[in-house]
mmCIF file of C-alpha atoms and ligand atoms in Angstrom:
data_model
loop_
_atom_site.group_PDB
_atom_site.id
_atom_site.type_symbol
_atom_site.label_atom_id
_atom_site.label_comp_id
_atom_site.label_asym_id
_atom_site.label_seq_id
_atom_site.Cartn_x
_atom_site.Cartn_y
_atom_site.Cartn_z
ATOM 1 C CA MET M 1 4.084 17.753 -11.119
ATOM 2 C CA LYS M 2 5.417 14.394 -11.093
ATOM 3 C CA ARG M 3 4.178 11.960 -8.573
ATOM 4 C CA GLU M 4 6.528 9.889 -6.370
ATOM 5 C CA MET M 5 6.527 6.100 -7.540
ATOM 6 C CA ILE M 6 6.184 3.483 -4.465
ATOM 7 C CA ILE M 7 7.059 -0.258 -4.708
ATOM 8 C CA ALA M 8 5.784 -1.516 -1.922
ATOM 9 C CA GLY M 9 5.770 -5.274 -0.605
ATOM 10 C CA ASN M 10 3.502 -6.868 1.614
ATOM 11 C CA TRP M 11 4.444 -9.766 3.324
ATOM 12 C CA LYS M 12 1.684 -10.554 5.314
ATOM 13 C CA SER M 13 1.872 -13.470 7.828
ATOM 14 C CA ASN M 14 4.992 -14.994 5.684
ATOM 15 C CA GLY M 15 8.698 -14.711 6.414
ATOM 16 C CA THR M 16 11.512 -16.170 8.615
ATOM 17 C CA LEU M 17 14.829 -15.028 9.488
ATOM 18 C CA ALA M 18 15.881 -16.905 6.440
ATOM 19 C CA LEU M 19 14.016 -15.066 4.187
ATOM 20 C CA ARG M 20 14.661 -11.758 6.056
ATOM 21 C CA ALA M 21 18.346 -12.205 5.285
ATOM 22 C CA GLU M 22 17.878 -13.192 1.680
ATOM 23 C CA ILE M 23 15.588 -10.022 1.112
ATOM 24 C CA ASN M 24 18.172 -7.743 2.864
ATOM 25 C CA ASN M 25 20.710 -8.779 0.645
ATOM 26 C CA LEU M 26 18.929 -8.341 -2.420
ATOM 27 C CA LEU M 27 18.053 -4.918 -1.783
ATOM 28 C CA ASN M 28 21.270 -3.988 -0.230
ATOM 29 C CA ASP M 29 22.478 -4.613 -4.042
ATOM 30 C CA THR M 30 19.446 -3.072 -5.941
ATOM 31 C CA ASN M 31 19.500 0.120 -7.886
ATOM 32 C CA ILE M 32 16.762 1.925 -7.536
ATOM 33 C CA GLU M 33 16.203 5.179 -9.583
ATOM 34 C CA GLN M 34 15.785 8.651 -8.034
ATOM 35 C CA GLY M 35 11.910 9.150 -7.835
ATOM 36 C CA ILE M 36 11.228 5.619 -6.623
ATOM 37 C CA THR M 37 10.669 4.550 -3.060
ATOM 38 C CA VAL M 38 10.807 0.642 -2.319
ATOM 39 C CA VAL M 39 8.625 -0.051 0.705
ATOM 40 C CA VAL M 40 9.039 -3.440 2.634
ATOM 41 C CA CYS M 41 6.355 -4.138 5.041
ATOM 42 C CA PRO M 42 7.389 -7.810 6.798
ATOM 43 C CA PRO M 43 5.901 -9.106 9.875
ATOM 44 C CA VAL M 44 6.672 -6.877 12.874
ATOM 45 C CA THR M 45 8.707 -9.752 14.224
ATOM 46 C CA LEU M 46 11.465 -9.306 11.356
ATOM 47 C CA LEU M 47 10.978 -5.266 10.929
ATOM 48 C CA GLU M 48 13.920 -3.920 13.463
ATOM 49 C CA GLY M 49 16.176 -6.554 12.050
ATOM 50 C CA MET M 50 15.537 -5.762 8.416
ATOM 51 C CA ILE M 51 15.954 -2.287 9.183
ATOM 52 C CA SER M 52 19.085 -2.356 11.347
ATOM 53 C CA ASP M 53 20.746 -4.554 7.983
ATOM 54 C CA ASN M 54 19.479 -2.123 5.449
ATOM 55 C CA LYS M 55 22.180 -0.034 3.747
ATOM 56 C CA ASN M 56 20.170 1.017 0.480
ATOM 57 C CA PRO M 57 18.757 4.594 1.271
ATOM 58 C CA SER M 58 16.207 4.189 -1.282
ATOM 59 C CA ILE M 59 14.747 1.501 0.454
ATOM 60 C CA SER M 60 11.953 2.246 3.651
ATOM 61 C CA PHE M 61 10.165 0.131 6.125
ATOM 62 C CA GLY M 62 6.711 -0.324 7.092
ATOM 63 C CA GLY M 63 4.413 -2.033 9.434
ATOM 64 C CA GLN M 64 1.240 -4.104 8.199
ATOM 65 C CA ASN M 65 -0.971 -2.817 11.079
ATOM 66 C CA LEU M 66 -0.877 -0.622 13.985
ATOM 67 C CA ALA M 67 -3.022 -0.675 17.452
ATOM 68 C CA GLU M 68 -5.987 1.907 17.600
ATOM 69 C CA TYR M 69 -4.409 2.570 20.985
ATOM 70 C CA GLY M 70 -1.305 4.097 22.167
ATOM 71 C CA GLN M 71 1.178 3.256 25.220
ATOM 72 C CA GLY M 72 -0.515 1.484 27.997
ATOM 73 C CA ALA M 73 -1.930 -2.031 28.821
ATOM 74 C CA TYR M 74 -3.050 -3.326 25.440
ATOM 75 C CA THR M 75 -1.558 -6.570 25.396
ATOM 76 C CA GLY M 76 -0.299 -7.693 22.012
ATOM 77 C CA GLU M 77 -0.718 -4.507 20.582
ATOM 78 C CA VAL M 78 1.864 -2.559 18.520
ATOM 79 C CA HIS M 79 1.053 1.142 18.564
ATOM 80 C CA ALA M 80 2.402 3.907 16.088
ATOM 81 C CA GLN M 81 5.342 5.276 18.088
ATOM 82 C CA MET M 82 6.773 1.823 18.514
ATOM 83 C CA LEU M 83 7.108 1.532 14.631
ATOM 84 C CA ARG M 84 8.793 4.892 14.476
ATOM 85 C CA ASP M 85 11.121 3.996 17.096
ATOM 86 C CA ILE M 86 12.687 1.055 15.299
ATOM 87 C CA GLY M 87 12.603 3.013 12.156
ATOM 88 C CA ALA M 88 9.653 2.261 10.242
ATOM 89 C CA ASN M 89 8.267 5.192 8.081
ATOM 90 C CA TYR M 90 5.192 3.486 6.421
ATOM 91 C CA VAL M 91 2.194 1.658 7.660
ATOM 92 C CA ILE M 92 -0.629 -0.484 5.873
ATOM 93 C CA ILE M 93 -4.080 0.387 6.910
ATOM 94 C CA GLY M 94 -7.391 -1.120 5.733
ATOM 95 C CA HIS M 95 -6.199 -4.150 3.813
ATOM 96 C CA SER M 96 -9.464 -5.956 2.738
ATOM 97 C CA GLU M 97 -7.813 -9.091 4.930
ATOM 98 C CA ARG M 98 -7.989 -6.810 7.946
ATOM 99 C CA ARG M 99 -11.407 -5.595 7.122
ATOM 100 C CA GLU M 100 -12.671 -9.206 6.425
ATOM 101 C CA TYR M 101 -10.885 -11.288 9.250
ATOM 102 C CA PHE M 102 -10.972 -8.750 12.043
ATOM 103 C CA SER M 103 -14.178 -6.550 11.169
ATOM 104 C CA GLU M 104 -11.707 -3.437 10.953
ATOM 105 C CA LYS M 105 -14.657 -0.361 9.971
ATOM 106 C CA ALA M 106 -14.024 2.922 8.869
ATOM 107 C CA GLU M 107 -14.303 4.036 12.506
ATOM 108 C CA ILE M 108 -11.283 2.101 13.600
ATOM 109 C CA LEU M 109 -9.241 2.596 9.996
ATOM 110 C CA ALA M 110 -9.972 6.492 10.938
ATOM 111 C CA ILE M 111 -8.585 6.348 14.322
ATOM 112 C CA LYS M 112 -5.404 4.160 13.148
ATOM 113 C CA MET M 113 -4.598 6.767 10.300
ATOM 114 C CA LEU M 114 -4.846 9.548 12.707
ATOM 115 C CA LYS M 115 -2.356 7.735 15.169
ATOM 116 C CA ALA M 116 -0.135 6.887 12.239
ATOM 117 C CA ILE M 117 0.251 10.611 10.941
ATOM 118 C CA ASP M 118 0.602 11.812 14.617
ATOM 119 C CA ALA M 119 3.546 9.542 14.801
ATOM 120 C CA GLY M 120 5.106 10.447 11.850
ATOM 121 C CA LEU M 121 4.008 7.226 9.762
ATOM 122 C CA LYS M 122 2.923 7.458 6.071
ATOM 123 C CA PRO M 123 -0.487 5.365 5.825
ATOM 124 C CA ILE M 124 -0.914 3.232 2.918
ATOM 125 C CA PHE M 125 -4.382 3.108 2.942
ATOM 126 C CA CYS M 126 -6.195 0.372 0.815
ATOM 127 C CA ILE M 127 -9.551 -0.140 -0.657
ATOM 128 C CA GLY M 128 -10.863 -2.668 -3.054
ATOM 129 C CA GLU M 129 -14.182 -4.111 -4.181
ATOM 130 C CA PRO M 130 -15.306 -7.938 -3.801
ATOM 131 C CA GLU M 131 -16.095 -9.463 -7.161
ATOM 132 C CA SER M 132 -19.795 -9.352 -6.889
ATOM 133 C CA ILE M 133 -19.715 -5.949 -6.962
ATOM 134 C CA ARG M 134 -17.607 -5.914 -10.047
ATOM 135 C CA GLU M 135 -19.726 -8.408 -11.725
ATOM 136 C CA ASN M 136 -22.735 -6.144 -10.902
ATOM 137 C CA GLY M 137 -20.784 -3.020 -12.455
ATOM 138 C CA GLU M 138 -21.112 -1.304 -9.190
ATOM 139 C CA GLN M 139 -17.416 -0.733 -8.405
ATOM 140 C CA ASN M 140 -17.084 2.959 -9.133
ATOM 141 C CA GLN M 141 -19.819 3.553 -6.485
ATOM 142 C CA TYR M 142 -18.372 1.326 -4.085
ATOM 143 C CA ILE M 143 -15.090 2.614 -4.211
ATOM 144 C CA GLU M 144 -16.212 5.921 -4.023
ATOM 145 C CA SER M 145 -18.076 5.253 -0.956
ATOM 146 C CA GLN M 146 -15.271 3.796 0.687
ATOM 147 C CA ILE M 147 -13.126 6.743 0.175
ATOM 148 C CA GLU M 148 -16.080 9.178 1.240
ATOM 149 C CA GLU M 149 -16.867 7.408 4.749
ATOM 150 C CA ILE M 150 -13.168 7.438 5.535
ATOM 151 C CA ILE M 151 -12.561 11.314 4.799
ATOM 152 C CA ALA M 152 -15.894 12.134 6.666
ATOM 153 C CA ILE M 153 -13.894 11.233 9.535
ATOM 154 C CA THR M 154 -10.222 12.113 9.158
ATOM 155 C CA GLY M 155 -11.017 14.934 7.048
ATOM 156 C CA ILE M 156 -9.056 15.466 3.889
ATOM 157 C CA ASP M 157 -5.947 17.318 5.273
ATOM 158 C CA VAL M 158 -3.908 14.126 6.371
ATOM 159 C CA TRP M 159 -4.449 12.641 2.980
ATOM 160 C CA ALA M 160 -1.539 15.209 1.839
ATOM 161 C CA GLU M 161 0.820 12.833 3.883
ATOM 162 C CA SER M 162 -0.797 9.708 2.725
ATOM 163 C CA ILE M 163 -0.755 6.785 -0.027
ATOM 164 C CA LEU M 164 -3.842 4.990 -1.097
ATOM 165 C CA ALA M 165 -3.623 1.471 -2.770
ATOM 166 C CA TYR M 166 -6.363 0.303 -4.741
ATOM 167 C CA GLU M 167 -6.469 -3.565 -4.516
ATOM 168 C CA PRO M 168 -9.877 -5.071 -5.920
ATOM 169 C CA ILE M 169 -10.420 -8.162 -3.591
ATOM 170 C CA TRP M 170 -11.098 -10.347 -6.731
ATOM 171 C CA ALA M 171 -7.417 -9.891 -7.860
ATOM 172 C CA ILE M 172 -5.793 -10.373 -4.390
ATOM 173 C CA GLY M 173 -3.818 -13.621 -4.492
ATOM 174 C CA THR M 174 -5.759 -15.366 -7.129
ATOM 175 C CA GLY M 175 -3.524 -14.598 -10.155
ATOM 176 C CA LYS M 176 -6.384 -12.645 -12.070
ATOM 177 C CA THR M 177 -4.855 -9.165 -12.410
ATOM 178 C CA ALA M 178 -7.542 -6.291 -13.537
ATOM 179 C CA SER M 179 -6.777 -5.383 -16.940
ATOM 180 C CA LEU M 180 -4.904 -2.297 -17.462
ATOM 181 C CA ASP M 181 -7.893 -0.494 -18.901
ATOM 182 C CA GLN M 182 -9.737 -1.458 -15.473
ATOM 183 C CA VAL M 183 -6.844 -0.089 -13.584
ATOM 184 C CA GLN M 184 -6.289 3.124 -15.115
ATOM 185 C CA GLU M 185 -10.228 3.775 -15.177
ATOM 186 C CA MET M 186 -10.440 3.163 -11.312
ATOM 187 C CA HIS M 187 -7.357 5.338 -10.626
ATOM 188 C CA ALA M 188 -8.699 8.399 -12.421
ATOM 189 C CA HIS M 189 -11.941 7.869 -10.575
ATOM 190 C CA ILE M 190 -10.344 7.689 -7.363
ATOM 191 C CA ARG M 191 -8.513 10.782 -8.168
ATOM 192 C CA ASP M 192 -11.459 12.666 -9.133
ATOM 193 C CA THR M 193 -13.299 11.747 -5.940
ATOM 194 C CA PHE M 194 -10.845 13.201 -3.850
ATOM 195 C CA SER M 195 -10.762 16.251 -6.234
ATOM 196 C CA LYS M 196 -14.245 16.770 -5.099
ATOM 197 C CA HIS M 197 -12.545 17.822 -1.498
ATOM 198 C CA SER M 198 -9.023 18.939 -2.580
ATOM 199 C CA ASP M 199 -7.696 19.277 -6.366
ATOM 200 C CA THR M 200 -4.143 19.605 -5.028
ATOM 201 C CA ILE M 201 -4.236 16.588 -2.723
ATOM 202 C CA ALA M 202 -5.883 14.756 -5.654
ATOM 203 C CA ALA M 203 -3.026 15.428 -7.737
ATOM 204 C CA LEU M 204 -0.126 14.584 -5.547
ATOM 205 C CA LEU M 205 -1.680 11.562 -3.996
ATOM 206 C CA PRO M 206 0.136 8.293 -4.966
ATOM 207 C CA ILE M 207 -2.277 5.759 -5.710
ATOM 208 C CA LEU M 208 -1.042 2.327 -5.910
ATOM 209 C CA TYR M 209 -2.326 -0.977 -7.456
ATOM 210 C CA GLY M 210 -2.462 -4.186 -5.888
ATOM 211 C CA GLY M 211 -3.748 -7.597 -6.643
ATOM 212 C CA SER M 212 -1.713 -10.235 -8.491
ATOM 213 C CA VAL M 213 1.330 -7.984 -9.585
ATOM 214 C CA ASN M 214 4.034 -9.774 -10.911
ATOM 215 C CA GLN M 215 7.070 -9.500 -13.190
ATOM 216 C CA ASN M 216 4.821 -10.253 -16.124
ATOM 217 C CA ASN M 217 2.559 -7.662 -15.488
ATOM 218 C CA ALA M 218 4.279 -4.838 -13.433
ATOM 219 C CA ALA M 219 5.768 -3.078 -16.607
ATOM 220 C CA GLN M 220 2.670 -2.576 -18.348
ATOM 221 C CA LEU M 221 0.806 -1.520 -15.045
ATOM 222 C CA PHE M 222 3.393 1.170 -14.580
ATOM 223 C CA THR M 223 2.608 2.866 -17.841
ATOM 224 C CA ALA M 224 -0.555 4.075 -16.932
ATOM 225 C CA VAL M 225 -0.667 7.875 -16.135
ATOM 226 C CA ASP M 226 -2.689 7.342 -12.601
ATOM 227 C CA VAL M 227 -0.674 4.012 -11.655
ATOM 228 C CA ASP M 228 2.054 5.492 -9.076
ATOM 229 C CA GLY M 229 3.335 2.051 -8.118
ATOM 230 C CA ALA M 230 2.331 -1.126 -6.534
ATOM 231 C CA LEU M 231 1.461 -3.327 -3.438
ATOM 232 C CA ILE M 232 2.870 -6.342 -3.824
ATOM 233 C CA GLY M 233 1.748 -9.608 -1.698
ATOM 234 C CA GLY M 234 3.238 -12.736 -3.048
ATOM 235 C CA ALA M 235 5.663 -11.652 -5.294
ATOM 236 C CA SER M 236 7.336 -9.790 -3.021
ATOM 237 C CA LEU M 237 8.492 -12.946 -0.855
ATOM 238 C CA LYS M 238 10.375 -13.955 -3.990
ATOM 239 C CA GLN M 239 13.570 -12.538 -4.542
ATOM 240 C CA ASP M 240 14.037 -12.911 -8.541
ATOM 241 C CA GLN M 241 10.231 -11.596 -8.600
ATOM 242 C CA PHE M 242 10.566 -8.423 -6.489
ATOM 243 C CA ALA M 243 13.743 -7.478 -8.077
ATOM 244 C CA ALA M 244 11.965 -7.829 -11.636
ATOM 245 C CA ILE M 245 9.273 -5.409 -10.094
ATOM 246 C CA ILE M 246 11.856 -2.753 -9.132
ATOM 247 C CA SER M 247 13.238 -3.320 -12.377
ATOM 248 C CA ALA M 248 10.308 -2.522 -14.244
ATOM 249 C CA ALA M 249 9.636 0.516 -12.013
ATOM 250 C CA ASN M 250 12.986 1.818 -12.710
ATOM 251 C CA ALA M 251 12.604 1.268 -16.572
ATOM 252 C CA GLU M 252 9.306 3.375 -16.674
ATOM 253 C CA ALA M 253 11.308 6.082 -14.481
ATOM 254 C CA ASN M 254 14.244 6.288 -16.837
ATOM 255 C CA SER M 255 11.561 6.681 -19.958
ATOM 256 C CA ASN M 256 9.978 9.728 -18.337
HETATM 257 P P1 13P J 301 -0.905 -10.257 -4.056
HETATM 258 O O1 13P J 301 0.163 -9.675 -4.974
HETATM 259 O O2 13P J 301 -0.447 -11.701 -3.554
HETATM 260 O O3 13P J 301 -2.429 -10.527 -5.043
HETATM 261 O O4 13P J 301 -1.441 -9.482 -2.845
HETATM 262 C C1 13P J 301 -1.841 -8.529 -3.472
HETATM 263 C C2 13P J 301 -2.010 -7.710 -1.701
HETATM 264 O O5 13P J 301 -3.199 -8.067 -1.083
HETATM 265 C C3 13P J 301 -1.209 -6.920 -1.315
HETATM 266 O O6 13P J 301 -1.201 -6.183 -0.083
#
């Protein structure tokens, strides 16, 4: 069974109304092959406007975070139903920047996942090892424990509705991309780890690669059998680069 391919852009804390208009225009005119979903995750200030101005049914939108709480007196928070209410379908959870700067641990991330699923949002759940772990050759154990600690709380079933993004921390925003072999090996390891809980979920789980994906390396990364797309930071803010990455996904879809 062929898995869907997902090209997701994480704008992080970047983006203005001008950029929103630019990327909306680009996406409205972009051909996207069947079996590919493009997901744009702008900052929450731009999300509703982007969704309203979108005319391309192959584009979906997501939040970059959600509250661990529901509706109520939680000043500054945006909860899952609020994202759904404006038409978002996805939400990024567990990005290494949130783990590092906002001290988000598995317990909180699991609550966020369950809240997202309950509201009908698909989590894009991020994992990835720091450079020191990779240098010591301990990345497989590290990633396995990141997966096991979250499944221990959420259970396996919610993963049938989720997407996983492997983002080695040393490759995020550094221009250092993991090699094709490193990516394929890790994605296969991630799938094996899930298959200890459910072969079906493991086989269907979209696993995205993130970490300095750009117009020069995307096509090659998409050839790996266990790479089902990308989670893109910097290059998703540049019209020409994001368009080139979508073209690489289209070419890969057409070659199958
Ligand atoms: P870069 O593509 O800028 O390395 O960022 C990757 C990322 O963190 C996406 O979530």
